[in-house]
Amino acid sequence: MASSLTTFTDEAKIALDTLSGRAAGLFAPSLRLGVTGLSRAGKTVFISALVHNLIHGGRLPLFEAQKSGRIARAFLEEQPDDAVPRFQYEDHVAALVNDRVWPDSTRAISELRLTIEYESASGWNRMFSAGKLSLDIVDYPGEWLLDLPLLGKSFADFSREAMEMAALPVRADLSEGWRTLAAAIDPNVDADEMTARRLAEGFSAYLRACKLDERALSTLPPGRFLMPGDLDGSPALTFAPLPALAERRPRPGSLQAMMERRYEAYKTHVVKPFFREHITRLDRQIVLIDAMQALNAGPAAMADLERAVTEILACFRPGRGNFLTDLFSRRIDRILVAATKADHLHHESHDRLQAIVRRLADRAVARANFTGADVDVVAMAAVRATREGTVKQGRETLPVIIGTPLKGERINGDTFDGKTETAIFPGDLPEKVDTVFDPSVASPDGGDPAIRFVRFRPPKLERTAEGVTLSLPHIRLDRALQFLIGDHLA
Ligand SMILES: Nc1nc2c(ncn2[C@@H]2O[C@H](COP(=O)(O)OP(=O)(O)OP(=O)(O)O)[C@@H](O)[C@H]2O)c(=O)[nH]1
Ligand SMILES: [Mg+2]
């Protein structure tokens, strides 16, 4: 009796929740915006700047609703998902604005709800819509997304591809230690925990090495090997690809059988829940890429970035007949591929950067067999850390960017102290897009890169006469906003 009562109350509660959820949905439509990118791409900075600019009425001339004065107010509200960590907006903004340091790396999923009250542009809509939009912003690592294709791959497929990739010239030296270790192991030996661990550690060390600055390689799955979160050390994360696997089924009790089971566990306990609970509910998506770093590292890094973007796009809009299609409950209808950190370039190069991203995205769309959603690109800086100026050198006047390089950054043997403002000649991006993708154009021994890349501190914010701090400066953040949410505020 007692138990059926509980059941009844629970069910009634669920029904009520659903009802009130629907009602709330009716009065305040919500839009789920996914923000992703590989680690250090600029996700945290982008979300902080976006929210800060909307809350503080920043200068956003290309964001139509703001420009025409139709936004009455934007404010943070409690997020709808109780089990997802909140995006720590206040901490990140305090770091940026008060301390002028970049926020800490985040490495997991988080969420924030920003509600915008606006006046509709059309009289007709004004009569019917409440003029309120709840924007649920979800920040998650691109590395996790790149796991999606694993769902369609057996352990043997995964092993073969990982081995092939590891042997590519640009990765071969980084993976050598692990490949030697793996080659010496017979997959048919009895399963042994220490062997599994040694292999998993060797494999993760190679993946981590790919991420280092001078290589700037995008990673390959499994994504949690780089960002394990609370699964660190669990069996589902203690496996590695094995070389030269026979097609037949592994002998029960063998190392191969153990690795295969763990690989399957990783898919079941990590990959699937993540997609079901997060990715399939998104409406819009922005994919941030660190094109500046890849450009600095050369064509091999650009090719690698292109492959990562291809795989990321393939996850969002699987074509017909793809096994992923069944997983999706909503449809993402707009995707923005954004190169952030454009403030490292003079504005004359912004369009060139955008052309490079366009080229990268176009090829990725074509290769990913991608259908449906609108894909646009932008070269932007979520937070603009530099100003522009000119410097006279002999008879020439050269364009420079001015900012405070981070402590420890170096140019031509000078090391910066993190306090001194400095003018830097950033170099130009090539006029011809092709050259940055063409391996034959690069100087193979890493000669002078086309652009000189120094990291700057976040900018000092201007204050008005009344002492009010103005919003964070940016480059084309408004264009990104217009594409991502503009139509929902029409
Ligand atoms: N100049 C400039 N630097 C930026 C900008 N956005 C990001 N950065 C730099 O890139 C770094 C990484 O930015 P984050 O926003 O923390 O990147 P993330 O994608 O959240 O990184 P994880 O949390 O590690 O995945 C920052 O510490 C800054 O140094 C920008 O708009 N301008
Ligand atoms: Mg982050």
XYZ file of C-alpha atoms and ligand atoms in Angstrom:
523
model
C 0.000 0.000 0.000
C 2.685 2.424 1.091
C 4.761 1.664 -1.962
C 1.919 2.191 -4.400
C 1.214 5.508 -2.716
C 4.804 6.572 -3.281
C 4.527 5.544 -6.868
C 1.360 7.517 -7.273
C 2.833 10.664 -5.734
C 5.984 10.311 -7.809
C 4.028 9.907 -10.979
C 1.779 12.792 -10.148
C 4.822 14.906 -9.456
C 6.401 13.980 -12.724
C 3.196 14.785 -14.559
C 2.948 18.101 -12.749
C 6.591 18.905 -13.483
C 6.001 18.216 -17.129
C 2.899 20.374 -17.134
C 4.518 23.299 -15.414
C 7.555 22.813 -17.617
C 5.304 23.107 -20.643
C 3.593 26.143 -19.253
C 6.921 27.785 -18.495
C 8.051 26.875 -22.000
C 5.006 28.618 -23.387
C 5.601 31.886 -21.630
C 9.387 32.029 -21.845
C 10.694 30.237 -24.892
C 14.164 28.894 -24.398
C 17.025 28.427 -26.781
C 19.902 26.075 -26.006
C 23.217 27.314 -27.304
C 26.137 24.887 -27.267
C 29.601 26.420 -27.002
C 32.402 24.070 -27.867
C 35.980 23.972 -29.105
C 39.122 22.078 -28.228
C 40.805 22.964 -24.958
C 42.119 26.546 -24.780
C 40.069 27.543 -27.848
C 38.401 30.364 -25.900
C 35.044 28.980 -24.725
C 35.110 30.398 -21.205
C 36.231 33.823 -22.387
C 33.587 33.845 -25.135
C 30.697 33.034 -22.795
C 31.873 35.512 -20.161
C 32.203 38.287 -22.741
C 28.871 37.503 -24.365
C 26.963 37.575 -21.084
C 28.847 40.617 -19.784
C 28.107 42.601 -22.937
C 24.419 41.716 -22.874
C 23.955 42.446 -19.179
C 25.881 45.707 -19.331
C 24.496 46.943 -22.642
C 27.823 46.742 -24.447
C 28.558 48.254 -27.817
C 27.036 45.731 -30.231
C 26.164 47.598 -33.444
C 25.809 44.437 -35.525
C 23.420 42.842 -33.046
C 20.189 44.290 -34.333
C 17.974 43.950 -31.242
C 20.521 45.786 -29.120
C 21.305 48.413 -31.731
C 17.663 49.351 -32.188
C 17.197 49.591 -28.437
C 14.696 46.744 -28.206
C 16.442 44.904 -25.382
C 14.888 46.009 -22.126
C 17.035 43.930 -19.815
C 19.232 40.832 -19.693
C 19.847 39.006 -16.437
C 21.000 35.666 -15.068
C 18.469 33.169 -13.840
C 18.653 29.771 -12.258
C 19.516 27.165 -14.881
C 17.000 24.421 -15.623
C 19.367 21.450 -15.144
C 20.112 20.824 -11.476
C 22.712 18.138 -12.095
C 24.985 20.178 -14.365
C 27.643 22.462 -12.832
C 26.855 26.140 -13.221
C 29.140 28.217 -15.455
C 30.960 30.333 -12.866
C 30.303 33.602 -14.622
C 31.014 35.884 -11.649
C 34.448 34.324 -11.009
C 35.462 34.484 -14.653
C 34.388 38.112 -15.013
C 36.141 39.084 -11.771
C 39.347 37.552 -13.131
C 39.012 39.371 -16.456
C 37.864 42.747 -15.214
C 39.358 43.188 -11.737
C 42.560 41.176 -11.906
C 43.157 41.433 -15.644
C 44.056 37.754 -15.848
C 42.474 35.129 -18.087
C 40.081 32.749 -16.354
C 41.292 29.294 -15.351
C 40.908 26.372 -17.660
C 37.556 24.662 -17.059
C 37.762 21.165 -18.598
C 34.213 19.932 -18.018
C 30.643 20.766 -18.906
C 28.849 23.756 -17.360
C 25.697 25.710 -18.002
C 24.241 29.189 -17.515
C 20.805 30.678 -18.143
C 20.608 34.234 -19.409
C 17.137 35.676 -19.807
C 16.572 38.499 -22.238
C 13.523 40.736 -22.111
C 12.938 42.474 -25.382
C 10.367 44.220 -27.454
C 9.484 42.506 -30.668
C 10.268 44.391 -33.856
C 6.923 43.654 -35.494
C 3.666 44.983 -34.110
C 1.996 41.664 -34.812
C 4.511 39.723 -32.705
C 4.368 42.328 -29.979
C 0.725 41.449 -29.463
C 1.348 37.747 -29.040
C 4.811 37.191 -27.708
C 5.809 37.941 -24.175
C 9.130 39.271 -25.430
C 11.204 37.062 -23.210
C 13.859 34.586 -24.290
C 15.791 32.283 -22.003
C 19.158 31.482 -23.457
C 20.667 28.326 -21.959
C 24.364 28.386 -22.683
C 26.168 25.061 -22.437
C 29.989 25.033 -22.341
C 31.520 21.627 -23.074
C 34.895 20.344 -24.304
C 35.194 19.640 -28.015
C 37.330 16.640 -27.085
C 34.229 14.965 -25.680
C 32.309 15.629 -28.850
C 34.990 13.959 -30.942
C 34.093 10.748 -29.146
C 30.773 10.508 -30.949
C 32.148 8.678 -33.999
C 33.354 5.940 -31.638
C 29.755 4.799 -31.267
C 29.898 3.472 -34.798
C 33.299 1.825 -34.470
C 34.414 -1.525 -33.115
C 37.502 -1.827 -30.964
C 39.369 -3.206 -33.972
C 38.368 -0.182 -36.127
C 39.317 2.213 -33.368
C 42.695 0.515 -32.879
C 43.510 0.505 -36.564
C 42.656 4.187 -37.040
C 44.488 5.291 -33.915
C 47.585 3.384 -35.013
C 47.471 4.901 -38.508
C 47.078 8.396 -37.155
C 49.890 7.936 -34.647
C 52.240 6.962 -37.469
C 51.606 10.184 -39.469
C 54.824 12.216 -39.852
C 53.555 15.052 -37.668
C 52.734 12.660 -34.808
C 55.245 9.828 -35.283
C 57.948 11.072 -32.917
C 55.410 11.946 -30.214
C 53.822 8.510 -30.328
C 57.020 6.507 -30.685
C 57.351 5.531 -27.030
C 53.805 4.257 -26.841
C 53.962 2.504 -30.229
C 57.145 0.651 -29.229
C 55.461 -0.445 -26.019
C 52.339 -1.586 -27.851
C 54.259 -3.410 -30.587
C 55.998 -5.580 -27.988
C 52.709 -6.833 -26.580
C 50.802 -9.870 -27.773
C 47.072 -9.094 -27.602
C 46.444 -12.740 -26.881
C 48.333 -12.906 -23.561
C 46.371 -13.185 -20.335
C 44.741 -9.937 -19.277
C 46.806 -8.074 -16.752
C 45.934 -4.836 -14.977
C 49.456 -3.438 -14.924
C 49.956 -4.013 -18.655
C 46.646 -2.311 -19.361
C 47.654 0.620 -17.217
C 51.090 0.996 -18.797
C 49.537 1.019 -22.259
C 46.815 3.476 -21.266
C 49.357 5.801 -19.666
C 51.668 5.651 -22.672
C 48.749 6.383 -24.997
C 47.518 9.351 -22.908
C 51.029 10.780 -22.669
C 51.215 10.789 -26.466
C 47.796 12.480 -26.742
C 48.887 15.136 -24.265
C 52.123 15.772 -26.160
C 50.084 16.491 -29.307
C 48.389 19.395 -27.524
C 51.583 21.218 -26.603
C 52.016 24.689 -28.010
C 54.614 24.100 -30.680
C 52.659 21.185 -32.172
C 49.187 22.574 -31.605
C 47.613 19.369 -32.845
C 43.989 18.722 -32.332
C 43.527 15.514 -30.489
C 41.997 12.206 -31.309
C 39.616 10.215 -29.169
C 38.956 9.090 -26.508
C 38.353 12.626 -25.269
C 38.302 11.743 -21.571
C 41.904 10.584 -21.764
C 42.840 14.256 -21.798
C 40.028 15.426 -19.542
C 39.114 12.496 -17.362
C 37.005 14.404 -14.840
C 35.745 12.109 -12.104
C 36.418 8.971 -14.144
C 40.187 9.225 -13.725
C 41.644 5.787 -13.003
C 38.428 3.847 -13.653
C 38.528 0.735 -15.885
C 36.460 2.541 -18.513
C 39.429 4.884 -18.930
C 42.207 2.315 -18.610
C 42.488 0.916 -22.104
C 44.432 1.678 -25.267
C 44.362 0.749 -28.955
C 46.233 -2.450 -29.805
C 48.230 -2.978 -32.997
C 47.691 -5.690 -35.585
C 44.469 -7.201 -34.287
C 43.146 -10.299 -35.965
C 39.556 -10.121 -37.209
C 38.392 -13.103 -35.148
C 36.928 -12.722 -31.694
C 39.466 -12.406 -28.884
C 40.095 -15.323 -26.553
C 38.132 -14.844 -23.321
C 40.498 -13.772 -20.552
C 43.018 -12.267 -22.981
C 44.370 -8.731 -22.882
C 42.521 -7.961 -26.099
C 39.225 -9.139 -24.606
C 39.812 -6.924 -21.581
C 40.665 -3.864 -23.672
C 37.685 -4.449 -25.905
C 35.310 -4.725 -22.955
C 36.637 -1.497 -21.473
C 36.349 0.295 -24.782
C 32.710 -0.781 -24.954
C 32.212 0.360 -21.336
C 33.630 3.746 -22.279
C 31.055 4.056 -25.042
C 28.181 2.930 -22.816
C 29.004 4.864 -19.658
C 30.677 7.958 -21.038
C 29.916 8.656 -24.665
C 26.240 7.737 -24.936
C 24.951 9.485 -21.793
C 26.820 12.644 -22.709
C 25.189 12.773 -26.118
C 21.761 11.879 -24.961
C 21.699 14.352 -22.097
C 23.483 17.271 -23.666
C 24.211 17.313 -27.364
C 20.885 16.091 -28.667
C 19.024 18.897 -26.905
C 20.924 21.772 -28.489
C 19.276 24.270 -30.857
C 22.292 26.295 -31.911
C 25.995 25.730 -31.765
C 29.197 27.749 -31.912
C 32.476 25.934 -32.562
C 35.475 27.982 -31.463
C 38.826 27.305 -33.044
C 42.266 28.592 -32.221
C 43.301 29.286 -35.782
C 46.027 31.671 -34.614
C 47.883 28.922 -32.822
C 47.496 26.490 -35.710
C 48.650 29.130 -38.214
C 51.687 29.719 -36.083
C 52.503 26.019 -35.989
C 52.237 25.551 -39.776
C 50.279 23.626 -42.440
C 50.390 20.243 -40.686
C 48.635 21.786 -37.684
C 46.134 23.470 -40.040
C 45.368 20.132 -41.690
C 44.924 18.586 -38.282
C 42.578 21.384 -37.202
C 40.589 20.908 -40.379
C 40.166 17.242 -39.626
C 38.948 18.045 -36.104
C 36.410 20.587 -37.415
C 35.218 18.053 -39.989
C 34.599 15.486 -37.291
C 32.934 18.006 -35.012
C 30.546 19.142 -37.745
C 29.766 15.543 -38.655
C 28.522 15.062 -35.080
C 25.896 17.800 -35.286
C 24.107 17.074 -38.427
C 24.462 13.479 -39.394
C 23.205 12.900 -42.921
C 20.408 10.505 -43.733
C 21.043 6.845 -43.036
C 23.626 7.655 -40.404
C 23.303 5.760 -37.122
C 23.650 9.040 -35.209
C 20.456 10.442 -36.626
C 18.360 8.383 -34.216
C 20.005 9.948 -31.203
C 18.841 13.452 -31.941
C 15.609 14.772 -30.507
C 16.057 18.341 -31.662
C 17.711 19.695 -34.728
C 20.528 22.148 -34.645
C 19.679 24.634 -37.366
C 22.603 27.075 -37.140
C 26.271 26.489 -36.543
C 28.907 29.188 -36.319
C 32.572 28.294 -36.784
C 34.475 31.097 -35.092
C 38.177 31.848 -34.979
C 38.606 33.827 -31.812
C 41.649 35.848 -30.615
C 41.638 37.991 -33.798
C 42.893 40.837 -31.611
C 46.364 39.393 -32.203
C 46.138 40.722 -35.746
C 45.811 44.181 -37.212
C 42.290 44.777 -38.540
C 43.576 44.611 -42.111
C 44.147 40.917 -41.540
C 40.776 40.157 -39.955
C 39.111 39.492 -43.293
C 41.993 37.253 -44.271
C 41.609 35.257 -41.095
C 37.909 34.966 -41.820
C 38.657 33.762 -45.356
C 40.934 31.077 -43.913
C 38.211 29.915 -41.543
C 35.676 29.982 -44.375
C 37.888 27.759 -46.463
C 38.413 25.385 -43.549
C 34.697 25.212 -42.759
C 33.662 24.789 -46.413
C 35.952 21.839 -46.843
C 34.830 20.378 -43.531
C 31.162 20.714 -44.537
C 31.852 19.002 -47.857
C 33.832 16.183 -46.265
C 31.559 15.623 -43.301
C 28.719 14.737 -45.666
C 26.832 17.327 -43.777
C 23.312 18.413 -44.597
C 20.769 20.926 -43.435
C 21.937 23.494 -40.915
C 23.245 26.914 -41.900
C 26.950 27.178 -41.278
C 28.581 30.581 -41.048
C 32.076 31.663 -40.071
C 33.551 34.659 -38.273
C 36.967 35.922 -37.212
C 36.484 37.602 -33.858
C 37.920 38.370 -30.457
C 35.532 37.769 -27.590
C 37.726 40.021 -25.492
C 39.893 42.493 -27.276
C 43.197 42.754 -25.440
C 44.914 45.132 -27.864
C 44.517 48.522 -29.523
C 45.872 49.535 -32.892
C 48.483 52.127 -33.704
C 51.307 52.924 -36.083
C 55.045 53.055 -35.645
C 57.484 54.948 -37.861
C 60.442 52.913 -39.044
C 62.713 54.972 -41.266
C 60.396 56.313 -43.934
C 57.786 53.646 -43.475
C 54.768 53.806 -41.222
C 53.940 50.327 -39.960
C 50.675 49.210 -38.390
C 51.132 47.784 -34.883
C 49.001 46.381 -32.117
C 49.446 47.680 -28.607
C 48.815 45.703 -25.456
C 50.404 44.380 -22.291
C 52.100 41.054 -23.033
C 51.693 38.429 -20.314
C 54.542 38.041 -17.881
C 57.183 35.716 -19.328
C 56.198 36.146 -22.997
C 59.196 36.705 -25.275
C 59.958 38.415 -28.561
C 63.436 38.589 -30.086
C 65.105 37.756 -26.810
C 63.133 40.314 -24.763
C 61.096 38.906 -21.908
C 58.055 40.859 -20.754
C 57.189 41.659 -17.148
C 53.395 41.646 -17.475
C 53.136 45.353 -16.648
C 54.569 47.211 -19.597
C 52.468 48.210 -22.541
C 54.220 47.376 -25.779
C 53.656 47.959 -29.482
C 54.120 44.844 -31.571
C 54.226 44.415 -35.300
C 51.945 41.403 -35.693
C 52.825 40.504 -39.272
C 50.290 39.854 -41.989
C 48.374 36.816 -42.932
C 49.048 35.820 -46.530
C 46.664 37.250 -49.083
C 46.265 33.863 -50.760
C 44.315 31.526 -48.523
C 45.896 28.429 -50.065
C 49.358 29.108 -48.777
C 48.493 28.472 -45.140
C 47.224 24.995 -46.000
C 50.020 24.103 -48.391
C 52.797 22.035 -46.806
C 55.257 22.937 -49.582
C 55.070 26.623 -48.711
C 56.067 26.150 -45.098
C 59.587 26.388 -43.886
C 59.997 22.837 -42.587
C 62.426 23.676 -39.822
C 59.971 26.097 -38.283
C 61.610 29.251 -39.647
C 59.987 32.612 -39.117
C 56.228 32.155 -38.893
C 54.114 34.624 -40.819
C 52.567 35.995 -37.676
C 54.217 36.697 -34.402
C 52.126 35.477 -31.575
C 52.426 36.911 -28.074
C 49.751 36.478 -25.458
C 48.432 39.687 -23.959
C 46.773 40.415 -20.651
C 43.075 41.240 -20.730
C 42.515 44.957 -21.404
C 42.192 47.702 -18.854
C 38.560 48.753 -18.883
C 37.632 52.354 -19.411
C 35.588 54.019 -16.719
C 33.024 56.734 -17.296
C 33.209 60.054 -15.458
C 30.825 58.566 -12.879
C 33.222 55.695 -12.264
C 31.123 53.044 -13.993
C 33.183 50.401 -15.771
C 32.235 49.954 -19.373
C 31.658 46.547 -20.908
C 34.432 44.368 -22.263
C 35.747 45.423 -25.677
C 35.562 42.843 -28.460
C 35.888 42.329 -32.188
C 32.782 41.132 -34.069
C 31.213 39.489 -31.050
C 28.040 41.267 -32.139
C 28.138 39.566 -35.513
C 28.376 36.202 -33.792
C 25.424 37.087 -31.541
C 23.287 38.213 -34.439
C 23.788 34.925 -36.251
C 23.284 32.781 -33.158
C 20.240 34.385 -31.527
C 19.214 37.456 -33.550
C 16.258 35.777 -35.290
C 14.762 34.710 -31.945
C 14.515 38.332 -30.880
C 12.881 39.551 -34.073
N 43.679 38.025 -26.820
C 42.717 37.153 -26.609
N 43.010 35.997 -25.996
C 41.998 35.112 -25.795
C 40.659 35.370 -26.195
N 39.908 34.320 -25.852
C 40.737 33.428 -25.265
N 42.001 33.908 -25.212
C 43.197 33.218 -24.701
O 42.976 31.829 -24.781
C 43.069 31.238 -23.496
C 42.028 30.156 -23.361
O 40.735 30.732 -23.277
P 39.553 30.000 -22.491
O 38.328 30.794 -22.732
O 39.925 29.693 -21.106
O 39.496 28.658 -23.346
P 38.589 27.371 -23.067
O 38.191 26.884 -24.417
O 37.526 27.669 -22.080
O 39.700 26.400 -22.460
P 39.445 25.115 -21.505
O 38.561 25.561 -20.400
O 40.823 24.770 -21.084
O 38.845 24.081 -22.399
C 42.899 32.377 -22.511
O 43.558 32.086 -21.306
C 43.508 33.537 -23.254
O 44.906 33.527 -23.110
C 40.392 36.627 -26.857
O 39.268 36.941 -27.265
N 41.450 37.461 -27.038
Mg 36.976 26.818 -20.377
